[in-house]
Coordinates of N, CA, C and O in Angstrom, one line a residue:
I1223 N -59.9 -34.9 -26.5 CA -59.4 -34.8 -27.9 C -60.3 -35.7 -28.7 O -60.8 -36.7 -28.3
R1224 N -60.6 -35.2 -29.9 CA -61.5 -35.9 -30.8 C -60.7 -36.4 -32.0 O -59.8 -35.7 -32.5
E1225 N -61.1 -37.5 -32.5 CA -60.4 -38.1 -33.7 C -61.4 -38.3 -34.8 O -62.6 -38.7 -34.5
Q1226 N -61.0 -38.2 -36.0 CA -61.9 -38.6 -37.1 C -61.5 -40.1 -37.4 O -60.4 -40.5 -37.3
T1227 N -62.6 -40.8 -37.9 CA -62.3 -42.2 -38.3 C -62.5 -42.3 -39.8 O -63.5 -41.9 -40.3
G1228 N -61.5 -42.7 -40.5 CA -61.6 -42.9 -41.9 C -61.8 -41.5 -42.6 O -61.4 -40.5 -42.2
M1229 N -62.4 -41.6 -43.8 CA -62.7 -40.4 -44.6 C -64.0 -39.7 -44.2 O -64.3 -38.7 -44.8
D1230 N -64.8 -40.3 -43.4 CA -66.1 -39.7 -43.1 C -65.9 -38.7 -41.9 O -64.9 -38.6 -41.4
S1231 N -67.0 -38.1 -41.5 CA -66.9 -37.1 -40.5 C -67.4 -37.6 -39.1 O -67.7 -36.9 -38.3
N1232 N -67.5 -39.0 -39.0 CA -67.9 -39.5 -37.7 C -66.8 -39.2 -36.7 O -65.6 -39.3 -37.0
L1233 N -67.2 -38.9 -35.5 CA -66.3 -38.6 -34.5 C -66.3 -39.6 -33.4 O -67.4 -40.2 -33.1
I1234 N -65.2 -39.9 -32.8 CA -65.2 -40.8 -31.6 C -64.6 -40.0 -30.5 O -63.7 -39.2 -30.7
E1235 N -65.1 -40.2 -29.3 CA -64.6 -39.5 -28.1 C -63.5 -40.4 -27.5 O -63.7 -41.6 -27.3
R1236 N -62.4 -39.8 -27.1 CA -61.4 -40.5 -26.3 C -61.6 -40.1 -24.9 O -62.2 -39.0 -24.6
K1237 N -61.1 -40.9 -24.0 CA -61.2 -40.6 -22.6 C -60.7 -39.3 -22.1 O -61.2 -38.7 -21.1
D1238 N -59.7 -38.7 -22.8 CA -59.1 -37.5 -22.3 C -59.6 -36.3 -23.1 O -58.9 -35.4 -23.5
S1239 N -60.9 -36.3 -23.3 CA -61.6 -35.2 -24.1 C -62.0 -34.0 -23.3 O -62.7 -33.2 -23.9
S1240 N -61.4 -33.7 -22.1 CA -61.8 -32.6 -21.3 C -61.6 -31.2 -22.0 O -62.4 -30.3 -21.8
R1241 N -60.6 -31.1 -22.8 CA -60.3 -29.8 -23.4 C -61.3 -29.3 -24.3 O -61.4 -28.1 -24.6
L1242 N -62.1 -30.2 -24.9 CA -63.2 -29.7 -25.8 C -64.6 -29.9 -25.3 O -65.5 -30.0 -26.1
D1243 N -64.7 -30.1 -24.0 CA -66.1 -30.3 -23.4 C -67.1 -29.3 -23.9 O -68.2 -29.6 -24.2
H1244 N -66.7 -28.0 -23.9 CA -67.6 -27.0 -24.3 C -67.9 -27.0 -25.9 O -68.7 -26.2 -26.4
Y1245 N -67.2 -27.8 -26.6 CA -67.3 -28.0 -28.0 C -68.0 -29.3 -28.4 O -68.0 -29.7 -29.5
E1246 N -68.6 -29.9 -27.4 CA -69.1 -31.3 -27.7 C -70.2 -31.4 -28.8 O -70.4 -32.4 -29.4
N1247 N -70.9 -30.3 -29.1 CA -71.9 -30.3 -30.2 C -71.3 -29.8 -31.5 O -72.1 -29.6 -32.4
H1248 N -70.1 -29.5 -31.6 CA -69.4 -29.0 -32.8 C -68.8 -30.1 -33.5 O -68.3 -31.1 -33.0
A1249 N -68.7 -30.0 -34.8 CA -68.1 -31.0 -35.7 C -66.7 -30.7 -36.0 O -66.3 -29.6 -36.4
L1250 N -65.8 -31.7 -35.7 CA -64.4 -31.6 -36.0 C -64.2 -31.7 -37.5 O -64.6 -32.7 -38.1
L1251 N -63.6 -30.7 -38.1 CA -63.3 -30.7 -39.6 C -61.9 -31.2 -39.9 O -61.6 -31.7 -40.9
G1252 N -61.0 -30.9 -39.0 CA -59.6 -31.3 -39.2 C -58.7 -30.7 -38.1 O -59.1 -30.1 -37.2
V1253 N -57.4 -30.7 -38.4 CA -56.4 -30.2 -37.5 C -55.4 -29.4 -38.3 O -55.0 -29.9 -39.4
T1254 N -54.9 -28.2 -37.9 CA -53.9 -27.4 -38.5 C -52.9 -27.0 -37.5 O -53.3 -26.6 -36.4
R1255 N -51.6 -27.1 -37.9 CA -50.6 -26.6 -37.0 C -50.4 -25.1 -37.0 O -50.6 -24.5 -38.0
D1256 N -50.1 -24.6 -35.8 CA -49.7 -23.2 -35.7 C -48.2 -23.2 -35.6 O -47.7 -23.5 -34.5
H1257 N -47.5 -22.9 -36.7 CA -46.1 -23.0 -36.7 C -45.4 -22.1 -35.7 O -44.3 -22.4 -35.2
K1258 N -45.9 -20.9 -35.5 CA -45.3 -20.0 -34.6 C -45.4 -20.4 -33.1 O -44.5 -20.3 -32.4
E1259 N -46.6 -20.8 -32.7 CA -46.8 -21.2 -31.3 C -46.5 -22.6 -31.0 O -46.4 -23.1 -29.9
G1260 N -46.3 -23.4 -32.1 CA -45.9 -24.8 -31.9 C -47.0 -25.7 -31.4 O -46.8 -26.6 -30.6
I1261 N -48.3 -25.4 -31.8 CA -49.4 -26.1 -31.3 C -50.3 -26.6 -32.5 O -50.2 -26.1 -33.6
D1262 N -51.1 -27.6 -32.2 CA -52.1 -28.0 -33.1 C -53.4 -27.4 -32.8 O -53.7 -27.2 -31.6
M1263 N -54.2 -27.0 -33.8 CA -55.5 -26.3 -33.6 C -56.5 -27.3 -34.2 O -56.4 -27.7 -35.4
D1264 N -57.5 -27.6 -33.4 CA -58.7 -28.3 -33.9 C -59.5 -27.3 -34.7 O -59.8 -26.2 -34.3
I1265 N -59.9 -27.7 -35.9 CA -60.7 -26.9 -36.8 C -62.1 -27.4 -36.7 O -62.4 -28.6 -37.0
V1266 N -63.1 -26.6 -36.2 CA -64.4 -27.1 -35.9 C -65.5 -26.2 -36.5 O -65.3 -25.0 -36.7
W1267 N -66.6 -26.8 -36.7 CA -67.8 -26.1 -37.2 C -68.6 -25.8 -36.0 O -69.0 -26.6 -35.2
N1268 N -68.9 -24.5 -35.8 CA -69.7 -24.0 -34.7 C -71.1 -23.5 -35.2 O -71.2 -22.4 -35.7
P1269 N -72.1 -24.4 -35.1 CA -73.4 -24.1 -35.7 C -74.1 -22.9 -35.0 O -74.8 -22.2 -35.6
E1270 N -73.8 -22.7 -33.7 CA -74.5 -21.6 -32.9 C -74.1 -20.3 -33.5 O -74.9 -19.4 -33.5
N1271 N -72.8 -20.1 -33.9 CA -72.3 -18.9 -34.4 C -72.2 -18.9 -36.0 O -71.7 -17.9 -36.5
A1272 N -72.5 -20.0 -36.6 CA -72.3 -20.1 -38.0 C -70.9 -19.8 -38.4 O -70.6 -19.0 -39.3
S1273 N -69.9 -20.4 -37.7 CA -68.5 -20.1 -37.9 C -67.7 -21.4 -37.9 O -68.0 -22.4 -37.3
V1274 N -66.5 -21.3 -38.6 CA -65.5 -22.3 -38.5 C -64.5 -21.7 -37.5 O -64.0 -20.5 -37.7
D1275 N -64.1 -22.5 -36.5 CA -63.2 -22.0 -35.5 C -62.0 -22.8 -35.4 O -62.1 -24.1 -35.6
A1276 N -60.9 -22.2 -35.0 CA -59.7 -22.9 -34.7 C -59.5 -22.9 -33.2 O -59.6 -21.8 -32.6
V1277 N -59.4 -24.1 -32.5 CA -59.4 -24.2 -31.1 C -58.1 -24.8 -30.6 O -57.7 -25.8 -31.1
S1278 N -57.4 -24.1 -29.6 CA -56.2 -24.6 -29.1 C -56.4 -25.8 -28.2 O -57.5 -26.1 -27.8
A1279 N -55.3 -26.4 -27.8 CA -55.4 -27.6 -26.8 C -56.0 -27.2 -25.5 O -56.6 -28.0 -24.8
E1280 N -55.9 -25.9 -25.1 CA -56.5 -25.4 -23.9 C -58.0 -25.1 -24.1 O -58.7 -24.7 -23.1
G1281 N -58.5 -25.3 -25.3 CA -59.9 -25.0 -25.5 C -60.2 -23.6 -25.9 O -61.4 -23.2 -26.0
E1282 N -59.2 -22.8 -26.1 CA -59.4 -21.4 -26.5 C -59.6 -21.2 -28.0 O -58.9 -21.9 -28.7
V1283 N -60.5 -20.3 -28.4 CA -60.7 -20.1 -29.8 C -59.5 -19.2 -30.3 O -59.4 -18.1 -29.8
V1284 N -58.7 -19.7 -31.2 CA -57.6 -18.9 -31.7 C -58.1 -18.0 -32.8 O -57.7 -16.8 -32.9
W1285 N -59.0 -18.5 -33.7 CA -59.6 -17.7 -34.7 C -61.0 -18.2 -35.0 O -61.3 -19.4 -34.7
S1286 N -61.8 -17.3 -35.5 CA -63.2 -17.7 -35.8 C -63.5 -17.0 -37.2 O -63.3 -15.8 -37.3
K1287 N -64.0 -17.8 -38.1 CA -64.4 -17.3 -39.4 C -65.9 -17.5 -39.6 O -66.3 -18.6 -39.8
T1288 N -66.7 -16.4 -39.6 CA -68.1 -16.5 -39.9 C -68.3 -16.8 -41.3 O -67.7 -16.3 -42.2
T1289 N -69.2 -17.8 -41.6 CA -69.5 -18.2 -43.0 C -71.0 -18.1 -43.3 O -71.8 -17.9 -42.4
D1290 N -71.3 -18.2 -44.6 CA -72.7 -18.1 -45.0 C -73.4 -19.4 -45.0 O -74.6 -19.5 -45.3
G1291 N -72.7 -20.5 -44.5 CA -73.4 -21.8 -44.5 C -72.4 -22.8 -43.9 O -71.2 -22.5 -43.6
P1292 N -72.9 -24.0 -43.6 CA -72.0 -25.0 -43.0 C -70.9 -25.4 -44.0 O -71.1 -25.4 -45.2
P1293 N -69.8 -25.9 -43.4 CA -68.7 -26.4 -44.3 C -69.1 -27.7 -45.0 O -70.0 -28.4 -44.6
I1294 N -68.4 -27.9 -46.1 CA -68.6 -29.1 -46.9 C -67.4 -29.9 -46.7 O -66.3 -29.5 -47.0
G1295 N -67.6 -31.1 -46.1 CA -66.5 -32.0 -45.9 C -65.5 -31.6 -44.8 O -65.9 -30.9 -43.9
N1296 N -64.3 -32.0 -44.9 CA -63.3 -31.8 -43.9 C -62.5 -30.5 -44.3 O -62.6 -30.0 -45.4
S1297 N -61.6 -30.1 -43.3 CA -60.7 -29.0 -43.6 C -59.3 -29.7 -43.9 O -59.1 -30.9 -43.6
F1298 N -58.4 -29.0 -44.6 CA -57.1 -29.5 -44.9 C -56.1 -28.6 -44.4 O -56.2 -27.3 -44.6
E1299 N -55.0 -29.1 -43.9 CA -53.8 -28.3 -43.6 C -52.9 -28.3 -44.8 O -52.6 -29.3 -45.4
V1300 N -52.5 -27.1 -45.2 CA -51.6 -27.0 -46.4 C -50.4 -26.0 -46.0 O -50.5 -25.2 -45.1
D1301 N -49.4 -26.1 -46.8 CA -48.2 -25.1 -46.7 C -48.1 -24.6 -48.1 O -47.2 -25.0 -48.8
L1302 N -48.9 -23.6 -48.4 CA -49.0 -23.1 -49.8 C -47.7 -22.5 -50.3 O -47.4 -22.5 -51.5
Y1303 N -46.9 -22.0 -49.4 CA -45.7 -21.3 -49.8 C -44.4 -22.1 -49.6 O -43.3 -21.6 -49.7
A1304 N -44.6 -23.3 -49.2 CA -43.5 -24.3 -48.9 C -42.4 -23.7 -48.0 O -41.2 -23.8 -48.2
N1305 N -42.9 -23.0 -46.9 CA -42.1 -22.3 -45.9 C -42.3 -22.8 -44.5 O -41.9 -22.1 -43.6
N1306 N -43.0 -23.9 -44.4 CA -43.3 -24.5 -43.0 C -44.2 -23.6 -42.2 O -44.2 -23.6 -41.0
K1307 N -45.0 -22.8 -42.9 CA -46.1 -22.0 -42.3 C -47.4 -22.5 -42.9 O -47.6 -22.4 -44.1
Y1308 N -48.3 -22.9 -42.0 CA -49.4 -23.6 -42.4 C -50.7 -22.8 -42.5 O -50.9 -21.9 -41.8
Q1309 N -51.6 -23.2 -43.5 CA -52.9 -22.6 -43.7 C -53.9 -23.7 -43.6 O -53.6 -24.9 -43.7
T1310 N -55.2 -23.3 -43.4 CA -56.3 -24.2 -43.4 C -57.2 -23.9 -44.6 O -57.5 -22.8 -44.9
V1311 N -57.6 -25.0 -45.3 CA -58.5 -24.9 -46.4 C -59.8 -25.6 -46.0 O -59.8 -26.7 -45.5
F1312 N -60.9 -24.8 -46.3 CA -62.2 -25.4 -46.1 C -63.2 -24.8 -47.1 O -62.9 -23.7 -47.7
A1313 N -64.4 -25.4 -47.3 CA -65.3 -24.8 -48.2 C -66.7 -24.8 -47.6 O -67.0 -25.6 -46.7
T1314 N -67.5 -23.9 -48.1 CA -69.0 -23.8 -47.8 C -69.7 -23.9 -49.2 O -69.0 -23.9 -50.2
P1315 N -71.0 -24.0 -49.2 CA -71.7 -24.0 -50.5 C -71.5 -22.9 -51.4 O -71.7 -23.0 -52.6
T1316 N -70.9 -21.8 -50.9 CA -70.7 -20.6 -51.8 C -69.2 -20.2 -52.0 O -69.0 -19.2 -52.8
A1317 N -68.3 -20.8 -51.3 CA -66.9 -20.3 -51.4 C -65.9 -21.4 -50.9 O -66.2 -22.2 -50.1
L1318 N -64.7 -21.2 -51.4 CA -63.5 -22.0 -50.9 C -62.7 -21.0 -50.1 O -62.4 -19.9 -50.6
Y1319 N -62.3 -21.4 -48.9 CA -61.6 -20.5 -48.0 C -60.2 -21.1 -47.8 O -60.0 -22.3 -47.6
V1320 N -59.2 -20.2 -47.8 CA -57.8 -20.5 -47.3 C -57.5 -19.4 -46.3 O -57.5 -18.2 -46.6
V1321 N -57.2 -19.8 -45.1 CA -56.9 -18.9 -44.0 C -55.6 -19.2 -43.3 O -55.2 -20.4 -43.3
D1322 N -54.9 -18.2 -42.8 CA -53.6 -18.4 -42.2 C -53.8 -18.7 -40.7 O -55.0 -18.9 -40.2
R1323 N -52.8 -18.8 -39.9 CA -52.8 -19.3 -38.6 C -53.6 -18.4 -37.6 O -54.0 -18.8 -36.6
L1324 N -53.8 -17.1 -38.1 CA -54.6 -16.2 -37.3 C -56.0 -16.0 -37.8 O -56.8 -15.2 -37.3
G1325 N -56.4 -16.8 -38.8 CA -57.7 -16.7 -39.4 C -57.9 -15.7 -40.5 O -59.0 -15.4 -40.9
H1326 N -56.8 -15.0 -40.9 CA -56.9 -14.0 -42.0 C -57.0 -14.8 -43.4 O -56.3 -15.8 -43.5
D1327 N -57.8 -14.2 -44.3 CA -57.8 -14.8 -45.6 C -56.5 -14.7 -46.3 O -55.9 -13.6 -46.3
V1328 N -56.1 -15.8 -46.9 CA -54.9 -15.8 -47.8 C -55.3 -15.0 -49.1 O -56.4 -15.2 -49.5
K1329 N -54.4 -14.3 -49.7 CA -54.7 -13.4 -50.8 C -55.4 -14.3 -51.9 O -55.2 -15.4 -52.1
V1330 N -56.4 -13.6 -52.5 CA -57.3 -14.1 -53.6 C -58.4 -15.0 -53.0 O -59.2 -15.5 -53.8
F1331 N -58.4 -15.4 -51.8 CA -59.4 -16.2 -51.2 C -60.3 -15.4 -50.2 O -59.8 -14.4 -49.7
P1332 N -61.5 -15.7 -50.1 CA -62.2 -16.8 -50.6 C -62.4 -16.8 -52.1 O -62.5 -15.7 -52.7
Y1333 N -62.5 -18.0 -52.6 CA -62.8 -18.2 -54.1 C -64.3 -18.5 -54.2 O -64.7 -19.5 -53.7
D1334 N -65.0 -17.5 -54.8 CA -66.5 -17.7 -54.9 C -66.8 -18.7 -56.0 O -66.4 -18.6 -57.1
A1335 N -67.7 -19.6 -55.6 CA -68.2 -20.6 -56.5 C -69.4 -21.4 -55.8 O -69.5 -21.3 -54.6
E1336 N -70.2 -22.0 -56.6 CA -71.3 -22.8 -56.0 C -70.7 -24.2 -55.8 O -70.7 -25.0 -56.7
V1337 N -70.2 -24.4 -54.6 CA -69.4 -25.6 -54.3 C -70.3 -26.8 -53.9 O -71.2 -26.6 -53.1
S1338 N -69.9 -27.9 -54.5 CA -70.6 -29.2 -54.0 C -69.6 -30.1 -53.4 O -70.0 -31.1 -52.7
G1339 N -68.3 -29.9 -53.6 CA -67.3 -30.7 -52.9 C -65.9 -30.2 -53.3 O -65.8 -29.4 -54.2
F1340 N -64.9 -30.6 -52.5 CA -63.6 -30.2 -52.8 C -62.6 -31.2 -52.2 O -62.9 -31.9 -51.3
A1341 N -61.3 -31.1 -52.7 CA -60.3 -31.9 -52.2 C -58.9 -31.2 -52.5 O -58.8 -30.4 -53.4
V1342 N -57.9 -31.5 -51.6 CA -56.6 -30.9 -51.8 C -55.6 -32.0 -52.1 O -55.6 -33.1 -51.4
F1343 N -54.7 -31.8 -53.1 CA -53.8 -32.8 -53.5 C -52.4 -32.2 -53.6 O -52.2 -31.0 -53.9
D1344 N -51.4 -33.0 -53.2 CA -50.0 -32.7 -53.4 C -49.4 -33.9 -54.2 O -48.9 -34.8 -53.6
Y1345 N -49.6 -33.9 -55.5 CA -49.3 -35.0 -56.3 C -47.9 -35.6 -56.1 O -47.7 -36.8 -56.0
D1346 N -46.9 -34.7 -56.1 CA -45.5 -35.2 -56.1 C -44.9 -35.0 -54.7 O -43.7 -35.1 -54.6
K1347 N -45.7 -34.7 -53.7 CA -45.2 -34.5 -52.3 C -44.1 -33.4 -52.3 O -43.1 -33.5 -51.6
N1348 N -44.3 -32.3 -53.1 CA -43.4 -31.2 -53.2 C -44.0 -29.9 -52.7 O -43.5 -28.8 -53.0
K1349 N -45.1 -30.0 -52.1 CA -45.9 -28.8 -51.6 C -46.4 -27.9 -52.7 O -46.6 -26.7 -52.5
K1350 N -46.6 -28.4 -53.9 CA -47.2 -27.7 -54.9 C -48.7 -28.2 -55.0 O -49.0 -29.1 -55.8
F1351 N -49.5 -27.6 -54.1 CA -50.8 -28.1 -53.9 C -51.7 -27.7 -55.0 O -51.6 -26.7 -55.7
R1352 N -52.7 -28.6 -55.3 CA -53.8 -28.4 -56.2 C -55.1 -28.6 -55.4 O -55.2 -29.5 -54.6
I1353 N -56.0 -27.7 -55.7 CA -57.3 -27.8 -55.0 C -58.4 -28.1 -56.1 O -58.5 -27.3 -57.1
L1354 N -59.0 -29.3 -56.0 CA -60.1 -29.6 -57.0 C -61.4 -29.2 -56.3 O -61.7 -29.6 -55.2
L1355 N -62.2 -28.4 -57.1 CA -63.4 -27.8 -56.6 C -64.5 -28.2 -57.5 O -64.6 -27.9 -58.7
A1356 N -65.5 -29.1 -56.9 CA -66.6 -29.5 -57.7 C -67.7 -28.4 -57.5 O -68.0 -28.0 -56.4
T1357 N -68.4 -28.1 -58.6 CA -69.5 -27.1 -58.5 C -70.8 -27.7 -58.8 O -70.9 -28.8 -59.3
T1358 N -71.8 -27.0 -58.3 CA -73.2 -27.6 -58.5 C -73.6 -27.6 -60.0 O -74.5 -28.2 -60.4
G1359 N -72.9 -26.8 -60.8 CA -73.2 -26.7 -62.2 C -72.5 -27.9 -63.0 O -72.6 -27.9 -64.2
G1360 N -71.8 -28.8 -62.3 CA -71.2 -29.9 -63.0 C -69.7 -29.7 -63.4 O -69.2 -30.5 -64.1
D1361 N -69.1 -28.6 -63.0 CA -67.7 -28.4 -63.3 C -66.8 -28.9 -62.2 O -67.2 -29.0 -61.1
I1362 N -65.6 -29.2 -62.6 CA -64.5 -29.5 -61.6 C -63.4 -28.5 -62.0 O -62.9 -28.6 -63.0
I1363 N -63.2 -27.6 -61.0 CA -62.1 -26.5 -61.2 C -60.9 -27.0 -60.5 O -60.9 -27.4 -59.4
N1364 N -59.7 -26.9 -61.2 CA -58.5 -27.3 -60.7 C -57.7 -26.0 -60.4 O -57.3 -25.3 -61.3
L1365 N -57.5 -25.7 -59.1 CA -56.9 -24.4 -58.7 C -55.4 -24.7 -58.2 O -55.2 -25.6 -57.5
R1366 N -54.6 -23.8 -58.6 CA -53.2 -23.8 -58.0 C -53.3 -23.1 -56.7 O -54.3 -22.5 -56.3
A1367 N -52.2 -23.2 -55.9 CA -52.1 -22.6 -54.6 C -52.5 -21.1 -54.5 O -53.0 -20.6 -53.6
E1368 N -52.1 -20.4 -55.5 CA -52.3 -18.9 -55.6 C -53.7 -18.6 -56.0 O -54.1 -17.4 -56.3
G1369 N -54.6 -19.6 -56.2 CA -56.0 -19.4 -56.5 C -56.3 -19.2 -58.0 O -57.4 -18.9 -58.4
R1370 N -55.3 -19.5 -58.9 CA -55.5 -19.4 -60.3 C -55.8 -20.8 -60.8 O -55.4 -21.8 -60.3
R1371 N -56.6 -20.9 -61.9 CA -56.9 -22.2 -62.5 C -55.6 -22.8 -63.1 O -54.8 -22.1 -63.6
T1372 N -55.5 -24.1 -63.0 CA -54.4 -24.8 -63.5 C -54.4 -24.9 -65.0 O -55.4 -25.4 -65.6
A1373 N -53.4 -24.4 -65.7 CA -53.3 -24.5 -67.1 C -53.3 -25.9 -67.6 O -52.7 -26.8 -67.0
G1374 N -54.0 -26.2 -68.7 CA -54.1 -27.5 -69.3 C -55.2 -28.4 -68.7 O -55.4 -29.5 -69.2
W1375 N -55.8 -27.9 -67.7 CA -56.9 -28.7 -67.1 C -58.2 -28.5 -67.9 O -58.7 -27.4 -67.9
N1376 N -58.6 -29.6 -68.5 CA -59.8 -29.4 -69.4 C -60.8 -30.5 -69.0 O -60.9 -31.6 -69.6
F1377 N -61.6 -30.2 -68.0 CA -62.6 -31.1 -67.5 C -63.9 -30.8 -68.3 O -64.4 -29.7 -68.3
K1378 N -64.5 -31.8 -68.8 CA -65.8 -31.7 -69.6 C -66.9 -31.6 -68.6 O -67.0 -32.5 -67.7
R1379 N -67.7 -30.5 -68.6 CA -68.8 -30.3 -67.7 C -69.7 -31.6 -67.7 O -70.0 -32.1 -68.8
L1380 N -70.1 -32.0 -66.5 CA -71.1 -33.1 -66.4 C -72.4 -32.6 -66.9 O -72.8 -31.5 -66.9
T1381 N -73.2 -33.6 -67.4 CA -74.5 -33.3 -68.0 C -75.5 -33.0 -66.8 O -75.2 -33.2 -65.6
K1382 N -76.6 -32.4 -67.2 CA -77.5 -31.9 -66.2 C -78.0 -32.9 -65.1 O -78.1 -32.6 -64.0
D1383 N -78.1 -34.2 -65.5 CA -78.6 -35.2 -64.5 C -77.4 -35.9 -63.8 O -77.7 -36.8 -63.0
K1384 N -76.2 -35.4 -63.9 CA -75.1 -36.0 -63.2 C -74.4 -35.0 -62.4 O -74.3 -33.8 -62.7
H1385 N -73.8 -35.4 -61.3 CA -73.1 -34.5 -60.4 C -72.0 -35.3 -59.6 O -72.1 -36.5 -59.5
V1386 N -71.0 -34.6 -59.1 CA -70.0 -35.2 -58.3 C -70.5 -35.5 -56.9 O -71.1 -34.6 -56.2
V1387 N -70.4 -36.7 -56.4 CA -70.9 -37.1 -55.1 C -69.7 -36.9 -54.1 O -70.0 -36.4 -53.0
H1388 N -68.5 -37.3 -54.4 CA -67.4 -37.2 -53.5 C -66.1 -37.0 -54.2 O -65.9 -37.6 -55.3
L1389 N -65.3 -36.1 -53.7 CA -63.9 -36.0 -54.3 C -62.9 -36.6 -53.4 O -63.0 -36.5 -52.2

């Protein structure tokens, strides 16, 4: 089993790491629950296949999503429909992805953008998620769970020599 330490992507190995031995060169992005099977899936970056994979406790790949580049930051578990069915959110330099427990894209995703960073928020702990997406052009886009821009969000574009370092 691998754990993340703090907000960075450094990994520490625990003594009982046998289930992911064949994934030792892969980066752990996060963990998402499979509500139907009652298991946790490690979400990992697989550089050999250029894919983000969900891996079961037995080390089996549950789903694999080929991407056009490496992921940016961590993945997030969300329950976009507030029905205790979980999805995984992750981003690459060209898109924001939201996938279900089987690896299928959730409607309207991927959201195409020149991504430099992203974060997921549930402000009031009521499962009304907001996704903040920083772009290489200096914008921060505030998306609702259904992939629409949040009304009333008026972020002034950063000037040419400034950019978002971390969300």
